[in-house]
Amino acid sequence: MLDLIIRNARISGEKDTVDFGCQDGRIVERVHHLDAPAHQEIDASGNLVTPPFVDSHFHMDSTLTYGRPRVNQSGTLLEGIALWGELKPDLDFDDIQSRARLLCRWAVGKGNLAIRAHVDVCDPALLAVRALLEIREEMRPYLDIQLVAFPQDGYYRYPQAGALLEEALDLGVDVVGGIPHFERTTAQGTRSVSALCELAAQRGLLVDLHCDETDDPQSRHVEALAFETQRLGMQGRVCGSHLTSMHSMDNYYAGKLIALIGEAELSVIANPLINITIQGRMETYPKRRGLTRVKEMLEQGINVAFGHDCVMDPWYSFGSHDMLEVAHMGLHVGQMTGVDQVRSVFDAVTVNAARAMQLEGYGLDPGCNADMVILQAEDPMEAVRLRAHRLFVIRRGEVIASSPEVNSTVTLGKTQEAVGFRNGELPD
Ligand code: FE2
């Protein structure tokens, strides 16, 4: 007797629907028709079934603080940093946890079952680290949280950051973070890349640095990150987040750098919602977009993922932790509207992000964790277009969130009008 069967599931790129059989938290069957009894059956009705969405870059310590102690009036990065400085001394352990819990509930409802959260370690009490380590364990039945020790105020620039970062790792934080472009000088930034990669190599940990999140085309820390990754034999275990300087770089140099990123097997994590609102902010016209070179790197076989980065915090007043909203923005800003490009944008919030986080058992093949999302859409393009409704969110073979289908018709006066057409509802 199987625990769960999902029937009539549509998988991206496959013509016929399939049935999934799940047992003991894993997918054990994936066939066109599964003839077996099960404790529970779900009819996906030809809707798209995908492995869960993955947010590979997020800030859980600051999330849902919108309006505290005041709203970011200008919407700029600088006012955001100032606001975070005002807010940080008043952060409270219980408050960090209750905001994180709420965000995780939103995430589960949207089918996001893995989040990599950068947590600020520039706090002598490591309050957010301690609070989120508990949340990581509390949420394990529902979603996977990876914590990154992130020295927001600089690994060298903030006096105790090095010791605090190591203390955070000792407490159980998973990944080594950094922010080389924020150090006082380029040389210090480069040194921080070396030191942080060495620290991760010694401890056998992954690396994910906020790297060159600037419009300065001369910012060269991605190059250093690729070099250190190769020097230390850490290929495939290092992520560069943001990389917005690459948008502004000379094409000749960017071409060389992309090759270096490929050699080092870096994963790249862009954050379209934040990059498009913060980069190029000081300019008149023409205005740079600031998103890193997503299309070009994907074409070179580099693993590119998208993160949400912020939801309702000092830097970003919007968001509901919907990774399809992130994909939708990335597609527009990166001008990736080709059919294969839309599919790769969908991958950026699913499989590529899972690879960046090195999640185990991720996918829809037999043997993978029985973690899936059934979307009210027939393919990735429709899912992105509609930011499709999540009908079922399944974790280890159990439904952990569900909602009824939404109707695409509304009553206008005395007539019913269709809004937000599904593909099958388009008039002939
Ligand atoms: Fe970030």
PDB file of C-alpha atoms in Angstrom, residues 207-322:
ATOM      1  CA  VAL A 207      30.537  29.582   0.347  1.00  0.00           C
ATOM      2  CA  ASP A 208      28.025  32.210  -0.766  1.00  0.00           C
ATOM      3  CA  LEU A 209      29.297  35.784  -0.972  1.00  0.00           C
ATOM      4  CA  HIS A 210      27.368  38.932  -1.783  1.00  0.00           C
ATOM      5  CA  CYS A 211      29.801  39.777  -4.556  1.00  0.00           C
ATOM      6  CA  ASP A 212      30.114  43.025  -6.485  1.00  0.00           C
ATOM      7  CA  GLU A 213      26.575  44.194  -5.730  1.00  0.00           C
ATOM      8  CA  THR A 214      27.471  47.549  -7.216  1.00  0.00           C
ATOM      9  CA  ASP A 215      27.228  49.501 -10.456  1.00  0.00           C
ATOM     10  CA  ASP A 216      31.012  49.954 -10.430  1.00  0.00           C
ATOM     11  CA  PRO A 217      32.347  48.165 -13.538  1.00  0.00           C
ATOM     12  CA  GLN A 218      35.797  48.068 -11.907  1.00  0.00           C
ATOM     13  CA  SER A 219      34.627  45.957  -8.987  1.00  0.00           C
ATOM     14  CA  ARG A 220      36.643  42.768  -9.426  1.00  0.00           C
ATOM     15  CA  HIS A 221      35.717  40.456  -6.563  1.00  0.00           C
ATOM     16  CA  VAL A 222      33.966  37.894  -8.764  1.00  0.00           C
ATOM     17  CA  GLU A 223      37.331  37.315 -10.405  1.00  0.00           C
ATOM     18  CA  ALA A 224      38.907  36.797  -6.978  1.00  0.00           C
ATOM     19  CA  LEU A 225      36.096  34.430  -5.954  1.00  0.00           C
ATOM     20  CA  ALA A 226      36.577  32.311  -9.083  1.00  0.00           C
ATOM     21  CA  PHE A 227      40.352  32.270  -8.525  1.00  0.00           C
ATOM     22  CA  GLU A 228      40.132  31.259  -4.842  1.00  0.00           C
ATOM     23  CA  THR A 229      37.553  28.583  -5.650  1.00  0.00           C
ATOM     24  CA  GLN A 230      39.959  26.958  -8.093  1.00  0.00           C
ATOM     25  CA  ARG A 231      43.021  27.449  -5.891  1.00  0.00           C
ATOM     26  CA  LEU A 232      41.328  25.677  -2.988  1.00  0.00           C
ATOM     27  CA  GLY A 233      39.714  22.957  -5.123  1.00  0.00           C
ATOM     28  CA  MET A 234      36.210  24.087  -4.143  1.00  0.00           C
ATOM     29  CA  GLN A 235      34.655  23.823  -7.597  1.00  0.00           C
ATOM     30  CA  GLY A 236      30.889  23.413  -7.423  1.00  0.00           C
ATOM     31  CA  ARG A 237      30.716  24.473  -3.762  1.00  0.00           C
ATOM     32  CA  VAL A 238      30.798  28.252  -4.138  1.00  0.00           C
ATOM     33  CA  CYS A 239      28.090  30.776  -5.047  1.00  0.00           C
ATOM     34  CA  GLY A 240      28.439  34.397  -6.078  1.00  0.00           C
ATOM     35  CA  SER A 241      25.319  36.374  -5.224  1.00  0.00           C
ATOM     36  CA  HIS A 242      24.168  39.474  -7.135  1.00  0.00           C
ATOM     37  CA  LEU A 243      27.246  40.107  -9.381  1.00  0.00           C
ATOM     38  CA  THR A 244      25.564  43.276 -10.605  1.00  0.00           C
ATOM     39  CA  SER A 245      28.873  44.944 -11.537  1.00  0.00           C
ATOM     40  CA  MET A 246      28.967  42.517 -14.478  1.00  0.00           C
ATOM     41  CA  HIS A 247      26.060  44.425 -16.006  1.00  0.00           C
ATOM     42  CA  SER A 248      28.270  47.493 -16.357  1.00  0.00           C
ATOM     43  CA  MET A 249      31.555  45.834 -17.305  1.00  0.00           C
ATOM     44  CA  ASP A 250      33.358  46.173 -20.580  1.00  0.00           C
ATOM     45  CA  ASN A 251      32.233  43.293 -22.830  1.00  0.00           C
ATOM     46  CA  TYR A 252      35.770  42.058 -23.436  1.00  0.00           C
ATOM     47  CA  TYR A 253      36.485  41.693 -19.723  1.00  0.00           C
ATOM     48  CA  ALA A 254      33.010  40.247 -19.021  1.00  0.00           C
ATOM     49  CA  GLY A 255      33.687  37.550 -21.626  1.00  0.00           C
ATOM     50  CA  LYS A 256      36.927  36.587 -19.881  1.00  0.00           C
ATOM     51  CA  LEU A 257      35.219  36.637 -16.479  1.00  0.00           C
ATOM     52  CA  ILE A 258      32.347  34.410 -17.612  1.00  0.00           C
ATOM     53  CA  ALA A 259      34.910  31.830 -18.743  1.00  0.00           C
ATOM     54  CA  LEU A 260      36.608  32.019 -15.329  1.00  0.00           C
ATOM     55  CA  ILE A 261      33.250  31.566 -13.566  1.00  0.00           C
ATOM     56  CA  GLY A 262      32.633  28.501 -15.729  1.00  0.00           C
ATOM     57  CA  GLU A 263      36.073  27.013 -14.975  1.00  0.00           C
ATOM     58  CA  ALA A 264      35.525  27.473 -11.244  1.00  0.00           C
ATOM     59  CA  GLU A 265      31.997  25.989 -11.509  1.00  0.00           C
ATOM     60  CA  LEU A 266      30.616  28.897  -9.514  1.00  0.00           C
ATOM     61  CA  SER A 267      26.864  29.106  -9.139  1.00  0.00           C
ATOM     62  CA  VAL A 268      25.504  32.577  -9.740  1.00  0.00           C
ATOM     63  CA  ILE A 269      22.501  33.901  -7.832  1.00  0.00           C
ATOM     64  CA  ALA A 270      20.799  36.980  -9.243  1.00  0.00           C
ATOM     65  CA  ASN A 271      18.029  38.788  -7.406  1.00  0.00           C
ATOM     66  CA  PRO A 272      15.894  40.454 -10.075  1.00  0.00           C
ATOM     67  CA  LEU A 273      13.352  42.200  -7.811  1.00  0.00           C
ATOM     68  CA  ILE A 274      16.058  43.922  -5.801  1.00  0.00           C
ATOM     69  CA  ASN A 275      18.626  44.444  -8.553  1.00  0.00           C
ATOM     70  CA  ILE A 276      16.146  46.281 -10.792  1.00  0.00           C
ATOM     71  CA  THR A 277      15.030  48.589  -7.986  1.00  0.00           C
ATOM     72  CA  ILE A 278      18.435  49.347  -6.428  1.00  0.00           C
ATOM     73  CA  GLN A 279      21.004  49.300  -9.234  1.00  0.00           C
ATOM     74  CA  GLY A 280      21.317  52.321 -11.497  1.00  0.00           C
ATOM     75  CA  ARG A 281      19.390  54.257  -8.889  1.00  0.00           C
ATOM     76  CA  MET A 282      21.692  57.285  -8.928  1.00  0.00           C
ATOM     77  CA  GLU A 283      21.498  57.719 -12.689  1.00  0.00           C
ATOM     78  CA  THR A 284      19.473  59.990 -14.914  1.00  0.00           C
ATOM     79  CA  TYR A 285      19.150  58.567 -18.433  1.00  0.00           C
ATOM     80  CA  PRO A 286      20.031  56.173 -19.941  1.00  0.00           C
ATOM     81  CA  LYS A 287      19.620  54.068 -16.794  1.00  0.00           C
ATOM     82  CA  ARG A 288      21.379  50.750 -16.317  1.00  0.00           C
ATOM     83  CA  ARG A 289      19.227  47.785 -15.287  1.00  0.00           C
ATOM     84  CA  GLY A 290      21.868  46.261 -13.058  1.00  0.00           C
ATOM     85  CA  LEU A 291      20.900  42.595 -13.379  1.00  0.00           C
ATOM     86  CA  THR A 292      23.971  40.436 -13.952  1.00  0.00           C
ATOM     87  CA  ARG A 293      24.494  38.737 -17.337  1.00  0.00           C
ATOM     88  CA  VAL A 294      22.008  35.914 -16.765  1.00  0.00           C
ATOM     89  CA  LYS A 295      21.352  34.970 -20.385  1.00  0.00           C
ATOM     90  CA  GLU A 296      25.018  34.966 -21.368  1.00  0.00           C
ATOM     91  CA  MET A 297      26.055  32.858 -18.387  1.00  0.00           C
ATOM     92  CA  LEU A 298      23.267  30.320 -18.926  1.00  0.00           C
ATOM     93  CA  GLU A 299      24.376  30.040 -22.542  1.00  0.00           C
ATOM     94  CA  GLN A 300      27.851  29.121 -21.286  1.00  0.00           C
ATOM     95  CA  GLY A 301      26.410  26.358 -19.097  1.00  0.00           C
ATOM     96  CA  ILE A 302      26.840  28.232 -15.809  1.00  0.00           C
ATOM     97  CA  ASN A 303      24.347  27.403 -13.076  1.00  0.00           C
ATOM     98  CA  VAL A 304      22.287  30.586 -12.574  1.00  0.00           C
ATOM     99  CA  ALA A 305      19.606  30.791  -9.912  1.00  0.00           C
ATOM    100  CA  PHE A 306      17.287  33.595  -8.824  1.00  0.00           C
ATOM    101  CA  GLY A 307      16.625  34.640  -5.231  1.00  0.00           C
ATOM    102  CA  HIS A 308      13.905  36.792  -3.663  1.00  0.00           C
ATOM    103  CA  ASP A 309      16.437  38.550  -1.390  1.00  0.00           C
ATOM    104  CA  CYS A 310      13.962  40.657   0.602  1.00  0.00           C
ATOM    105  CA  VAL A 311      10.280  40.736   1.546  1.00  0.00           C
ATOM    106  CA  MET A 312       8.893  43.825   3.271  1.00  0.00           C
ATOM    107  CA  ASP A 313      12.081  45.009   4.955  1.00  0.00           C
ATOM    108  CA  PRO A 314      14.167  48.207   5.017  1.00  0.00           C
ATOM    109  CA  TRP A 315      15.356  47.591   1.430  1.00  0.00           C
ATOM    110  CA  TYR A 316      12.201  46.349  -0.241  1.00  0.00           C
ATOM    111  CA  SER A 317       8.646  47.183   0.775  1.00  0.00           C
ATOM    112  CA  PHE A 318       7.005  44.602  -1.458  1.00  0.00           C
ATOM    113  CA  GLY A 319       6.772  40.873  -2.040  1.00  0.00           C
ATOM    114  CA  SER A 320       4.872  37.865  -0.762  1.00  0.00           C
ATOM    115  CA  HIS A 321       7.702  35.341  -1.168  1.00  0.00           C
ATOM    116  CA  ASP A 322       6.412  34.163  -4.508  1.00  0.00           C
TER     117      ASP A 322
END
